């Protein structure tokens, strides 16, 4: 959400007596992203719900539910490691290697337009002496094709006058009405839950097979931001998983329980196929990157290269007083590892995870951070072949599986340790990948890296309290996982941990796992090859991870996002990305923010006992807020 944070921050600064500068805008969106990353990095949408799903009879340990103070301790344990990793990673991948970071580049372009600055220099040449406040008649430097594609996917065209006009004149109107519409829809759905649970093909399919539709404007806004190819892959997965495999597993007796049951039902059965697809896609996409990195970093060094390779000139353009001192990094990394290890031990105890395993988790998190940053950035630069580079997402889903496989080997049989240590490793990769995009923006706009570092620390500290409090309140008001918040990632974490411990799979699921793993191994190989040769239709080859997400979530999750993807595709086809692309971003952001803010209001109402007005239309039992559900 770096683009959205920068845009909304700019609009809000217009209410101040002295609007913020471009550099201040960078620090603002850096702080916002650091705040928003914490719920993912600390596992509030996956790891903690997974620990709550443990079954003493099956797993040998009772469910683990953290109190507010324990959740704060866990968040503090993983909140800062990735932040202290960011300065050395910045020096390597942004300054020395000058990798692309498409979202960071797009945000830099947006901020320069909003503040009426010349376009930032995004070429690969050394930028020493570049002045972001140079006169507007400077020659516009060329932007590499891959970065241009990223800017277009973000809705930023070449018509800078139109973009600036929308940002200053129309931005508030578009943001206000989209925010209000989404908020009112959310509030209406709270009092009349049937609004967000519409049976698609009758009550029977809604009740027995979970085929409902959620007309959430937030979901539609997310689909707009994700883009049509990704949402199309999700819905293809949804059709295969819920329309084909789910009935097959049910009527064949392989998943005899209720369809929505994650243990003995069809939903739990297709979860394993989804997991196989994600692992296959991640491994196949990872192999070429590892080979290429070996060739570039290890083999070339072994063969011996003299000249510029032996003593390269530093490309750093910042002065020492604007950089983060290396002593801060060393003490910060050491302190965050020690503090994190102690806090994890205090929260989960010796039976949960051994301190040495937590330390290894942090070390592995550092290694995965480098790998995750490389995977995220080099794909769109054309130097690697990461298929998920099209979506510009930090590939922590695949890296999380790697961490779980590793900890199943070093601490076998301990499901709690597998989930926790994997979460520790994933947290650093999650934070580092997200923060690198912001540091790329700061590099282009010439914001102080030290100021951004402060913003990252402030955002992470604030998010510890905000995220933990919000999660605790949601747990009191809703069942998590449950109808309103299914938390499918939790079942992925727990499912893989159980498989690594027991080696037991639901009936016949192993056969389908192998078949789909092989199929999407070939699909991933084809996609990476198409991306590498620059085939213009590569984006239409299904994404394995997006396809698997369609399995994990109910049809209502994917269908509304497909509408957003279709809107994005039709809008840009008819209007063009250069003629109003930024306005669509504003509207989509308003949709997402409106539901997010008003959902907190709904949470407060539920906490104080204010319930639904009517359960009319909820006879299918799928409405999260009604007693019938």
Coordinates of C-alpha atoms in Angstrom, one line a residue:
X1 CA 0.0 0.0 0.0
X2 CA 2.9 2.4 -0.5
X3 CA 1.3 4.1 -3.4
X4 CA -2.0 4.6 -1.5
X5 CA -0.2 5.8 1.6
X6 CA 1.8 8.4 -0.3
X7 CA -1.3 9.7 -2.2
X8 CA -3.5 9.9 0.9
X9 CA -0.8 11.4 3.0
X10 CA -0.3 14.1 0.3
X11 CA -4.0 14.9 0.2
X12 CA -4.2 15.1 4.0
X13 CA -1.2 17.4 4.1
X14 CA -3.2 19.9 2.1
X15 CA -5.2 20.5 5.2
X16 CA -2.1 21.8 7.0
X17 CA -0.9 25.3 7.0
X18 CA 2.4 24.2 5.4
X19 CA 2.0 21.2 3.1
X20 CA 4.7 18.5 3.4
X21 CA 7.7 18.3 1.2
X22 CA 8.3 15.4 -1.2
X23 CA 10.9 14.0 1.3
X24 CA 8.5 14.2 4.1
X25 CA 5.9 12.4 2.0
X26 CA 8.4 9.6 1.6
X27 CA 9.0 9.3 5.3
X28 CA 5.2 9.4 5.9
X29 CA 4.5 6.5 3.5
X30 CA 7.5 4.6 4.9
X31 CA 6.1 4.8 8.4
X32 CA 2.7 3.8 7.1
X33 CA 4.0 0.7 5.4
X34 CA 6.1 -0.3 8.4
X35 CA 2.9 0.0 10.5
X36 CA 0.8 -2.0 8.1
X37 CA 3.4 -4.8 7.6
X38 CA 3.4 -5.9 11.3
X39 CA 0.1 -7.9 11.2
X40 CA 1.6 -10.0 8.5
X41 CA 5.2 -10.1 9.9
X42 CA 4.0 -11.1 13.4
X43 CA 1.6 -13.7 12.0
X44 CA -1.7 -12.4 13.2
X45 CA -3.4 -13.7 10.1
X46 CA -1.6 -17.0 10.0
X47 CA 0.7 -18.2 12.8
X48 CA -1.3 -17.1 15.9
X49 CA -4.6 -18.5 14.5
X50 CA -2.7 -21.7 13.6
X51 CA -1.5 -22.2 17.2
X52 CA -5.1 -21.7 18.3
X53 CA -6.2 -24.6 16.1
X54 CA -3.9 -27.2 17.7
X55 CA -5.7 -30.3 19.0
X56 CA -4.3 -32.1 22.0
X57 CA -5.4 -35.5 20.9
X58 CA -4.0 -35.2 17.4
X59 CA -1.0 -32.9 18.0
X60 CA 0.0 -33.8 21.5
X61 CA -0.3 -30.2 22.7
X62 CA -3.3 -28.1 23.6
X63 CA -4.3 -25.0 21.6
X64 CA -2.1 -22.0 22.3
X65 CA -4.0 -18.7 22.8
X66 CA -2.0 -15.7 23.7
X67 CA -3.2 -13.0 26.1
X68 CA -2.8 -9.4 25.2
X69 CA 0.5 -9.0 27.0
X70 CA 1.8 -12.3 25.5
X71 CA 0.9 -11.1 22.0
X72 CA 2.7 -7.8 22.7
X73 CA 5.7 -9.8 23.7
X74 CA 5.6 -12.0 20.6
X75 CA 5.2 -8.9 18.4
X76 CA 8.2 -7.2 20.1
X77 CA 10.2 -10.3 19.5
X78 CA 9.8 -10.1 15.7
X79 CA 9.2 -6.4 15.1
X80 CA 12.7 -5.0 14.8
X81 CA 14.9 -7.6 13.2
X82 CA 13.8 -6.8 9.7
X83 CA 14.1 -3.1 10.3
X84 CA 17.8 -3.4 11.3
X85 CA 18.4 -5.6 8.3
X86 CA 17.2 -2.9 5.9
X87 CA 20.2 -0.5 5.9
X88 CA 22.8 -3.2 4.8
X89 CA 20.3 -4.6 2.3
X90 CA 19.8 -1.1 1.0
X91 CA 23.5 -0.6 0.4
X92 CA 23.8 -3.9 -1.5
X93 CA 20.6 -4.1 -3.6
X94 CA 19.6 -0.5 -4.1
X95 CA 23.0 1.3 -4.2
X96 CA 25.4 -1.2 -5.5
X97 CA 23.3 -3.6 -7.6
X98 CA 20.6 -0.9 -8.4
X99 CA 17.7 -3.3 -8.6
X100 CA 14.4 -2.2 -9.9
X101 CA 11.9 -2.4 -7.0
X102 CA 8.8 -1.6 -9.2
X103 CA 6.5 -0.5 -6.4
X104 CA 9.1 1.7 -4.9
X105 CA 9.9 3.2 -8.3
X106 CA 6.2 3.8 -9.0
X107 CA 5.8 5.5 -5.7
X108 CA 8.7 7.7 -6.4
X109 CA 7.3 8.7 -9.7
X110 CA 3.9 9.5 -8.1
X111 CA 5.5 11.6 -5.3
X112 CA 7.5 13.6 -7.8
X113 CA 4.4 14.3 -9.8
X114 CA 2.3 15.3 -6.8
X115 CA 5.0 17.7 -5.6
X116 CA 5.6 19.0 -9.2
X117 CA 9.2 17.8 -9.3
X118 CA 11.1 16.6 -12.3
X119 CA 10.8 12.9 -12.9
X120 CA 13.4 11.0 -10.7
X121 CA 16.3 9.4 -12.5
X122 CA 15.4 5.7 -12.6
X123 CA 18.1 4.6 -15.0
X124 CA 20.9 2.3 -14.0
X125 CA 23.7 4.9 -14.4
X126 CA 25.3 6.2 -11.3
X127 CA 23.2 9.0 -9.8
X128 CA 25.9 10.8 -7.9
X129 CA 25.0 14.5 -7.6
X130 CA 21.4 14.0 -8.8
X131 CA 19.3 16.8 -7.3
X132 CA 15.6 16.0 -6.9
X133 CA 14.9 19.8 -6.8
X134 CA 16.5 20.4 -10.2
X135 CA 14.7 22.7 -12.6
X136 CA 11.6 21.3 -14.4
X137 CA 13.2 21.8 -17.8
X138 CA 15.7 19.0 -17.2
X139 CA 15.8 16.4 -19.9
X140 CA 13.5 13.4 -19.0
X141 CA 15.7 10.4 -18.6
X142 CA 14.6 7.1 -20.1
X143 CA 12.9 4.5 -17.9
X144 CA 13.7 0.8 -18.4
X145 CA 10.9 -1.2 -20.0
X146 CA 10.3 -3.3 -16.9
X147 CA 9.9 -0.3 -14.7
X148 CA 7.6 1.3 -17.2
X149 CA 5.4 -1.8 -17.1
X150 CA 5.4 -1.6 -13.3
X151 CA 4.4 2.1 -13.4
X152 CA 1.6 1.3 -15.9
X153 CA 0.3 -1.5 -13.7
X154 CA 0.2 1.0 -10.9
X155 CA -1.9 3.3 -13.0
X156 CA 0.8 6.0 -13.6
X157 CA 0.9 7.1 -17.2
X158 CA 3.1 9.7 -19.0
X159 CA 0.5 12.5 -18.7
X160 CA 2.0 14.2 -15.6
X161 CA -0.3 17.2 -15.8
X162 CA -3.4 15.0 -15.6
X163 CA -2.0 13.1 -12.7
X164 CA -1.1 16.2 -10.7
X165 CA -4.5 17.7 -11.4
X166 CA -6.3 14.6 -10.2
X167 CA -4.1 14.5 -7.1
X168 CA -4.9 18.0 -6.1
X169 CA -8.4 18.7 -7.5
X170 CA -10.2 15.5 -7.9
X171 CA -8.4 13.3 -5.4
X172 CA -10.5 14.3 -2.4
X173 CA -13.8 13.9 -4.2
X174 CA -12.9 10.4 -5.5
X175 CA -11.5 9.3 -2.2
X176 CA -14.4 10.7 -0.2
X177 CA -17.3 9.1 -2.2
X178 CA -15.5 5.8 -2.5
X179 CA -14.7 5.8 1.2
X180 CA -18.3 6.7 2.1
X181 CA -19.8 4.1 -0.2
X182 CA -17.7 1.3 1.1
X183 CA -18.2 2.4 4.7
X184 CA -22.0 2.5 4.3
X185 CA -22.0 -0.9 2.6
X186 CA -20.0 -2.3 5.5
X187 CA -22.3 -0.9 8.1
X188 CA -25.3 -2.1 6.3
X189 CA -23.8 -5.6 6.1
X190 CA -23.2 -5.5 9.9
X191 CA -26.9 -4.9 10.7
X192 CA -28.2 -7.0 7.8
X193 CA -25.6 -9.8 7.4
X194 CA -27.4 -11.3 4.3
X195 CA -26.1 -8.3 2.3
X196 CA -22.6 -9.8 2.3
X197 CA -23.7 -13.5 2.0
X198 CA -25.8 -13.8 -1.2
X199 CA -26.6 -17.3 -2.3
X200 CA -25.3 -17.6 -5.9
X201 CA -27.1 -20.8 -7.0
X202 CA -29.8 -21.2 -4.4
X203 CA -29.9 -22.0 -0.7
X204 CA -28.8 -25.6 -1.1
X205 CA -25.5 -24.8 -2.7
X206 CA -24.9 -22.0 -0.3
X207 CA -25.6 -24.2 2.7
X208 CA -23.9 -27.4 1.6
X209 CA -21.2 -26.2 -0.7
X210 CA -20.5 -22.7 0.5
X211 CA -21.3 -21.0 -2.9
X212 CA -22.1 -17.5 -1.8
X213 CA -21.2 -14.0 -3.1
X214 CA -19.9 -11.2 -0.9
X215 CA -20.4 -7.8 -2.8
X216 CA -17.7 -6.1 -0.7
X217 CA -16.4 -2.9 -2.2
X218 CA -13.2 -3.5 -0.3
X219 CA -12.8 -6.9 -2.1
X220 CA -13.5 -5.1 -5.4
X221 CA -10.9 -2.5 -4.6
X222 CA -8.4 -5.1 -3.8
X223 CA -9.1 -6.8 -7.2
X224 CA -8.5 -3.5 -8.9
X225 CA -5.1 -3.1 -7.2
X226 CA -4.2 -6.8 -7.9
X227 CA -5.1 -6.6 -11.6
X228 CA -7.1 -8.8 -13.9
X229 CA -4.5 -11.6 -14.6
X230 CA -4.0 -12.3 -10.9
X231 CA -7.7 -12.3 -10.0
X232 CA -8.3 -14.5 -13.0
X233 CA -5.8 -17.1 -11.8
X234 CA -7.5 -17.0 -8.4
X235 CA -10.9 -17.7 -9.8
X236 CA -9.6 -20.5 -12.1
X237 CA -8.3 -22.1 -8.9
X238 CA -11.6 -21.5 -7.2
X239 CA -13.5 -23.2 -10.0
X240 CA -11.2 -26.2 -10.0
X241 CA -11.0 -26.5 -6.3
X242 CA -14.6 -25.8 -5.3
X243 CA -16.4 -26.8 -8.5
X244 CA -14.5 -30.0 -9.4
X245 CA -12.3 -31.4 -6.7
X246 CA -14.5 -30.5 -3.7
X247 CA -17.5 -32.6 -5.1
X248 CA -15.2 -35.4 -6.2
X249 CA -13.6 -35.7 -2.7
X250 CA -17.1 -35.6 -1.0
X251 CA -18.9 -38.1 -3.2
X252 CA -15.9 -40.5 -3.3
X253 CA -15.9 -40.7 0.4
X254 CA -12.4 -39.2 0.8
X255 CA -13.8 -36.2 2.7
X256 CA -17.0 -37.4 4.4
X257 CA -17.5 -34.5 6.8
X258 CA -19.3 -31.2 6.1
X259 CA -17.8 -29.5 3.1
X260 CA -16.5 -26.5 5.1
X261 CA -14.7 -28.6 7.8
X262 CA -11.0 -28.1 7.6
X263 CA -10.3 -31.6 9.1
X264 CA -12.6 -34.1 7.6
X265 CA -14.4 -32.0 5.0
X266 CA -13.8 -31.2 1.3
X267 CA -12.3 -27.8 2.2
X268 CA -9.6 -29.5 4.3
X269 CA -9.0 -32.1 1.6
X270 CA -8.4 -29.5 -1.2
X271 CA -6.1 -27.6 1.2
X272 CA -3.4 -30.2 0.6
X273 CA -3.7 -29.9 -3.2
X274 CA -3.3 -26.1 -2.7
X275 CA -0.2 -26.6 -0.6
X276 CA 1.3 -28.9 -3.3
X277 CA 0.7 -26.2 -5.9
X278 CA 2.3 -23.5 -3.9
X279 CA 5.4 -25.5 -3.0
X280 CA 5.8 -26.7 -6.6
X281 CA 5.5 -23.2 -8.0
X282 CA 7.9 -21.8 -5.4
X283 CA 10.6 -24.5 -5.9
X284 CA 10.5 -24.3 -9.7
X285 CA 10.6 -20.5 -9.7
X286 CA 13.4 -20.6 -7.1
X287 CA 15.8 -22.9 -8.9
X288 CA 16.6 -20.6 -11.9
X289 CA 17.2 -17.7 -9.4
X290 CA 19.6 -19.7 -7.3
X291 CA 21.5 -20.9 -10.4
X292 CA 21.7 -17.4 -11.7
X293 CA 22.9 -16.0 -8.4
X294 CA 25.5 -18.7 -8.2
X295 CA 26.7 -17.9 -11.7
X296 CA 26.9 -14.2 -11.1
X297 CA 28.2 -14.1 -7.6
X298 CA 30.2 -17.3 -7.0
X299 CA 31.3 -18.6 -10.4
X300 CA 32.4 -15.3 -11.7
X301 CA 34.4 -14.7 -8.5
X302 CA 35.9 -18.2 -8.7
X303 CA 36.9 -17.6 -12.4
X304 CA 38.5 -14.3 -11.4
X305 CA 37.6 -10.9 -12.7
X306 CA 39.9 -8.0 -12.5
X307 CA 39.6 -4.3 -13.2
X308 CA 36.3 -2.7 -12.1
X309 CA 35.0 -5.9 -10.5
X310 CA 38.0 -6.0 -8.2
X311 CA 37.7 -2.5 -6.8
X312 CA 34.3 -1.0 -7.7
X313 CA 33.7 2.6 -6.9
X314 CA 31.0 3.2 -4.4
X315 CA 27.7 4.4 -5.9
X316 CA 26.4 5.9 -2.6
X317 CA 25.1 9.4 -3.1
X318 CA 24.2 10.2 0.5
X319 CA 26.4 11.9 3.1
X320 CA 27.3 10.0 6.3
X321 CA 25.1 12.2 8.4
X322 CA 22.0 11.0 6.4
X323 CA 22.9 7.3 6.5
X324 CA 22.3 4.8 9.3
X325 CA 25.7 4.1 11.0
X326 CA 26.8 0.5 10.7
X327 CA 27.3 0.4 14.5
X328 CA 23.6 1.0 14.9
X329 CA 22.9 -2.0 12.6
X330 CA 25.3 -4.3 14.4
X331 CA 24.0 -3.5 17.9
X332 CA 20.4 -3.4 16.6
X333 CA 20.6 -6.9 15.0
X334 CA 22.4 -8.4 18.0
X335 CA 20.0 -6.7 20.4
X336 CA 16.9 -7.7 18.4
X337 CA 18.0 -11.4 18.3
X338 CA 18.8 -11.5 22.0
X339 CA 15.6 -9.7 22.9
X340 CA 13.5 -11.7 20.5
X341 CA 14.9 -15.0 21.8
X342 CA 14.2 -14.1 25.4
X343 CA 10.7 -12.9 24.6
X344 CA 9.8 -16.0 22.6
X345 CA 11.1 -18.2 25.5
X346 CA 9.0 -16.1 28.0
X347 CA 5.9 -16.3 25.8
X348 CA 6.0 -20.0 24.7
X349 CA 8.4 -21.6 27.3
X350 CA 10.9 -24.4 26.9
X351 CA 8.2 -26.8 25.8
X352 CA 7.1 -24.5 22.9
X353 CA 10.5 -23.9 21.4
X354 CA 14.1 -24.1 22.5
X355 CA 16.1 -20.8 22.6
X356 CA 18.7 -22.2 20.2
X357 CA 16.1 -22.9 17.6
X358 CA 14.8 -19.4 17.9
X359 CA 18.3 -18.0 17.3
X360 CA 18.6 -20.2 14.2
X361 CA 15.2 -18.9 13.1
X362 CA 16.5 -15.3 13.2
X363 CA 19.7 -16.3 11.3
X364 CA 17.6 -18.1 8.7
X365 CA 15.3 -15.0 8.6
X366 CA 18.3 -12.9 7.6
X367 CA 19.2 -15.4 4.8
X368 CA 15.6 -15.6 3.6
X369 CA 15.4 -11.8 3.6
X370 CA 18.3 -11.5 1.1
X371 CA 16.7 -14.2 -1.0
X372 CA 13.2 -12.7 -0.8
X373 CA 14.4 -9.2 -1.7
X374 CA 16.4 -10.7 -4.6
X375 CA 13.4 -12.7 -5.8
X376 CA 11.1 -9.7 -5.5
X377 CA 13.2 -7.2 -7.4
X378 CA 15.3 -8.9 -10.0
X379 CA 12.3 -10.6 -11.7
X380 CA 11.0 -7.3 -13.2
X381 CA 14.5 -6.2 -14.0
X382 CA 14.8 -9.1 -16.4
X383 CA 17.9 -10.6 -14.7
X384 CA 16.0 -13.5 -13.1
X385 CA 12.9 -15.4 -13.9
X386 CA 10.7 -15.2 -10.8
X387 CA 7.2 -15.8 -12.1
X388 CA 5.6 -13.9 -9.2
X389 CA 7.6 -10.8 -10.2
X390 CA 4.5 -9.9 -12.3
X391 CA 2.5 -9.3 -9.2
X392 CA 5.4 -7.4 -7.4
X393 CA 4.7 -9.4 -4.2
X394 CA 7.2 -10.4 -1.6
X395 CA 7.3 -14.2 -2.0
X396 CA 7.2 -15.0 1.7
X397 CA 4.7 -17.8 1.1
X398 CA 7.2 -20.0 -0.6
X399 CA 10.0 -18.9 1.8
X400 CA 7.7 -19.8 4.8
X401 CA 7.5 -23.3 3.5
X402 CA 11.2 -23.5 3.2
X403 CA 11.6 -22.4 6.8
X404 CA 9.1 -25.0 8.0
X405 CA 10.9 -27.8 6.1
X406 CA 14.2 -26.8 7.7
X407 CA 12.8 -26.7 11.2
X408 CA 11.1 -30.1 10.8
X409 CA 14.6 -31.4 10.3
X410 CA 16.4 -29.6 13.2
X411 CA 13.5 -30.0 15.8
X412 CA 11.4 -32.9 14.5
X413 CA 8.1 -33.8 16.0
X414 CA 7.4 -30.5 17.6
X415 CA 4.5 -28.8 15.8
X416 CA 4.6 -25.7 18.0
X417 CA 8.3 -25.1 17.4
X418 CA 7.9 -25.7 13.7
X419 CA 5.2 -23.0 13.4
X420 CA 7.0 -20.5 15.8
X421 CA 10.5 -20.8 14.3
X422 CA 9.1 -20.7 10.8
X423 CA 7.2 -17.5 11.8
X424 CA 10.4 -16.0 13.2
X425 CA 12.3 -16.7 10.0
X426 CA 9.4 -15.4 7.8
X427 CA 9.0 -12.2 9.8
X428 CA 12.4 -10.8 8.8
X429 CA 11.8 -11.7 5.1
X430 CA 8.4 -10.1 5.2
X431 CA 9.6 -6.8 6.7
X432 CA 12.8 -6.5 4.7
X433 CA 11.1 -7.1 1.4
X434 CA 8.4 -4.4 2.1
X435 CA 10.8 -1.9 3.5
X436 CA 13.2 -2.2 0.5
X437 CA 10.5 -0.8 -1.7
X438 CA 10.2 2.3 0.5
X439 CA 14.0 2.8 0.6
X440 CA 14.0 2.6 -3.2
X441 CA 11.4 5.5 -3.2
X442 CA 13.6 7.5 -0.8
X443 CA 16.7 6.9 -3.0
X444 CA 14.8 8.3 -6.0
X445 CA 13.4 11.3 -4.2
X446 CA 16.5 11.9 -2.2
X447 CA 14.9 11.4 1.2
X448 CA 17.2 10.8 4.2
X449 CA 17.7 7.1 4.7
X450 CA 18.2 7.8 8.4
X451 CA 14.8 9.6 8.6
X452 CA 13.2 6.6 6.8
X453 CA 14.9 4.3 9.3
X454 CA 13.4 6.3 12.2
X455 CA 10.0 6.1 10.5
X456 CA 10.3 2.3 10.2
X457 CA 11.1 2.0 13.9
X458 CA 8.2 4.4 14.8
X459 CA 5.8 2.5 12.6
X460 CA 6.8 -0.9 14.0
X461 CA 6.6 0.3 17.6
X462 CA 3.1 1.8 17.1
X463 CA 1.9 -1.3 15.2
X464 CA 2.8 -3.6 18.1
X465 CA 0.2 -2.0 20.3
X466 CA -2.4 -1.3 17.6
X467 CA -2.2 -4.7 16.0
X468 CA -2.3 -6.6 19.2
X469 CA -5.2 -4.6 20.6
X470 CA -7.2 -4.9 17.4
X471 CA -6.6 -8.6 17.2
X472 CA -7.6 -9.2 20.8
X473 CA -10.8 -7.2 20.3
X474 CA -11.6 -9.2 17.1
X475 CA -11.0 -12.4 18.9
X476 CA -13.5 -11.4 21.6
X477 CA -16.1 -10.4 19.0
X478 CA -15.6 -13.1 16.3
X479 CA -14.5 -16.6 15.9
X480 CA -11.1 -16.7 14.3
X481 CA -10.9 -18.8 12.1
X482 CA -14.6 -18.6 11.5
X483 CA -17.3 -17.5 9.0
X484 CA -16.4 -13.8 9.1
X485 CA -12.6 -14.3 9.3
X486 CA -11.6 -17.8 7.9
X487 CA -7.8 -17.1 8.2
X488 CA -6.9 -19.8 5.5
X489 CA -3.2 -19.2 5.9
X490 CA -3.5 -20.6 9.5
X491 CA -4.5 -24.0 8.0
X492 CA -1.6 -23.9 5.6
X493 CA 0.9 -23.4 8.4
X494 CA -0.7 -26.1 10.6
X495 CA -1.3 -28.5 7.8
X496 CA 2.3 -28.5 6.6
X497 CA 3.5 -28.8 10.2
X498 CA 1.3 -31.8 10.8
X499 CA 2.4 -33.4 7.5
X500 CA 6.1 -33.0 8.4
X501 CA 5.5 -34.6 11.8
X502 CA 3.1 -37.4 11.0
X503 CA 3.4 -37.9 7.3
X504 CA -0.3 -38.7 7.1
X505 CA -2.5 -37.3 4.3
X506 CA -6.3 -37.5 3.8
X507 CA -7.4 -40.4 1.6
X508 CA -6.3 -40.1 -2.1
X509 CA -5.1 -36.5 -1.6
X510 CA -1.5 -37.6 -2.2
X511 CA -2.2 -38.6 -5.7
X512 CA -3.8 -35.3 -6.6
X513 CA -1.0 -33.4 -4.8
X514 CA 1.5 -35.1 -7.0
X515 CA -0.5 -34.6 -10.2
X516 CA -1.1 -30.9 -9.5
X517 CA 2.5 -30.3 -8.3
X518 CA 3.8 -31.7 -11.6
X519 CA 1.3 -29.7 -13.7
X520 CA 2.1 -26.4 -12.0
X521 CA 5.8 -27.2 -12.0
X522 CA 5.5 -27.1 -15.8
X523 CA 3.2 -24.0 -15.7
X524 CA 5.8 -22.2 -13.5
X525 CA 8.6 -23.2 -15.8
X526 CA 6.6 -22.0 -18.8
X527 CA 5.8 -18.7 -17.1
X528 CA 9.3 -18.0 -16.0
X529 CA 10.6 -18.8 -19.5
X530 CA 8.0 -16.5 -21.0
X531 CA 9.0 -13.7 -18.6
X532 CA 12.6 -14.2 -19.4
X533 CA 12.3 -13.9 -23.1
X534 CA 9.9 -10.9 -22.8
X535 CA 6.8 -12.6 -24.3
X536 CA 4.1 -10.0 -24.0
X537 CA 1.4 -12.5 -23.0
X538 CA 3.4 -14.0 -20.2
X539 CA 1.1 -12.4 -17.6
X540 CA -1.8 -14.4 -18.8
X541 CA -0.2 -17.7 -17.9
X542 CA -1.8 -18.7 -14.6
X543 CA 0.1 -17.9 -11.4
X544 CA 0.5 -21.0 -9.3
X545 CA 0.3 -19.1 -6.0
X546 CA -2.8 -17.2 -7.0
X547 CA -4.4 -20.4 -8.4
X548 CA -3.7 -22.1 -5.0
X549 CA -5.3 -19.1 -3.1
X550 CA -8.5 -19.8 -5.0
X551 CA -8.5 -23.3 -3.3
X552 CA -7.8 -21.9 0.1
X553 CA -10.7 -19.5 0.2
X554 CA -14.4 -19.9 -0.3
X555 CA -15.9 -18.7 -3.7
X556 CA -17.1 -15.5 -2.1
X557 CA -13.4 -14.4 -1.5
X558 CA -12.4 -14.7 -5.1
X559 CA -15.5 -13.6 -7.0
X560 CA -15.7 -10.1 -5.8
X561 CA -12.0 -9.6 -6.5
X562 CA -12.6 -10.9 -10.0
X563 CA -15.1 -8.1 -10.5
X564 CA -12.4 -5.6 -9.5
X565 CA -10.0 -7.2 -11.9
X566 CA -12.5 -7.0 -14.7
X567 CA -13.1 -3.3 -13.9
X568 CA -9.4 -2.6 -14.0
X569 CA -9.0 -4.4 -17.3
X570 CA -12.0 -2.8 -19.0
X571 CA -11.3 0.7 -17.6
X572 CA -7.7 0.7 -18.8
X573 CA -8.7 -0.8 -22.2
X574 CA -11.2 1.9 -22.8
X575 CA -9.8 4.9 -21.1
X576 CA -6.1 4.1 -21.1
X577 CA -3.6 4.1 -18.3
X578 CA -2.4 7.5 -19.2
X579 CA -5.9 9.1 -19.1
X580 CA -7.1 8.6 -15.6
X581 CA -5.2 5.7 -14.2
X582 CA -4.4 7.5 -11.0
X583 CA -8.1 8.2 -10.4
X584 CA -8.8 4.4 -10.4
X585 CA -6.1 3.9 -7.7
X586 CA -7.8 6.6 -5.6
X587 CA -11.2 5.0 -5.9
X588 CA -9.8 1.5 -5.1
X589 CA -8.0 2.9 -2.1
X590 CA -11.2 4.5 -0.9
X591 CA -13.0 1.2 -1.2
X592 CA -10.4 -0.6 0.9
X593 CA -10.0 2.1 3.5
X594 CA -13.8 2.6 3.9
X595 CA -14.5 -1.0 4.9
X596 CA -11.3 -1.1 7.0
X597 CA -12.3 1.9 9.1
X598 CA -16.0 1.1 9.5
X599 CA -15.2 -2.5 10.4
X600 CA -13.6 -1.1 13.5
X601 CA -16.8 0.7 14.2
X602 CA -18.7 -2.6 13.8
X603 CA -16.2 -4.2 16.1
X604 CA -16.9 -1.7 18.8
X605 CA -20.7 -2.1 18.3
X606 CA -20.3 -5.9 18.7
X607 CA -18.1 -5.5 21.8
X608 CA -20.8 -3.4 23.5
X609 CA -23.5 -5.9 22.6
X610 CA -25.1 -4.1 19.7
X611 CA -26.2 -7.0 17.4
X612 CA -27.8 -7.4 14.0
X613 CA -31.1 -5.8 13.2
X614 CA -32.4 -8.7 11.1
X615 CA -31.2 -12.1 10.0
X616 CA -33.7 -12.2 7.1
X617 CA -32.1 -14.0 4.2
X618 CA -29.7 -16.0 6.4
X619 CA -31.5 -19.3 6.2
X620 CA -28.5 -20.9 4.6
X621 CA -26.5 -20.5 7.8
X622 CA -23.5 -18.8 6.2
X623 CA -24.0 -15.3 7.8
X624 CA -21.2 -14.6 10.3
X625 CA -23.2 -12.3 12.5
X626 CA -26.4 -14.2 12.9
X627 CA -27.1 -16.8 15.6
X628 CA -28.3 -19.2 12.9
X629 CA -24.7 -19.3 11.5

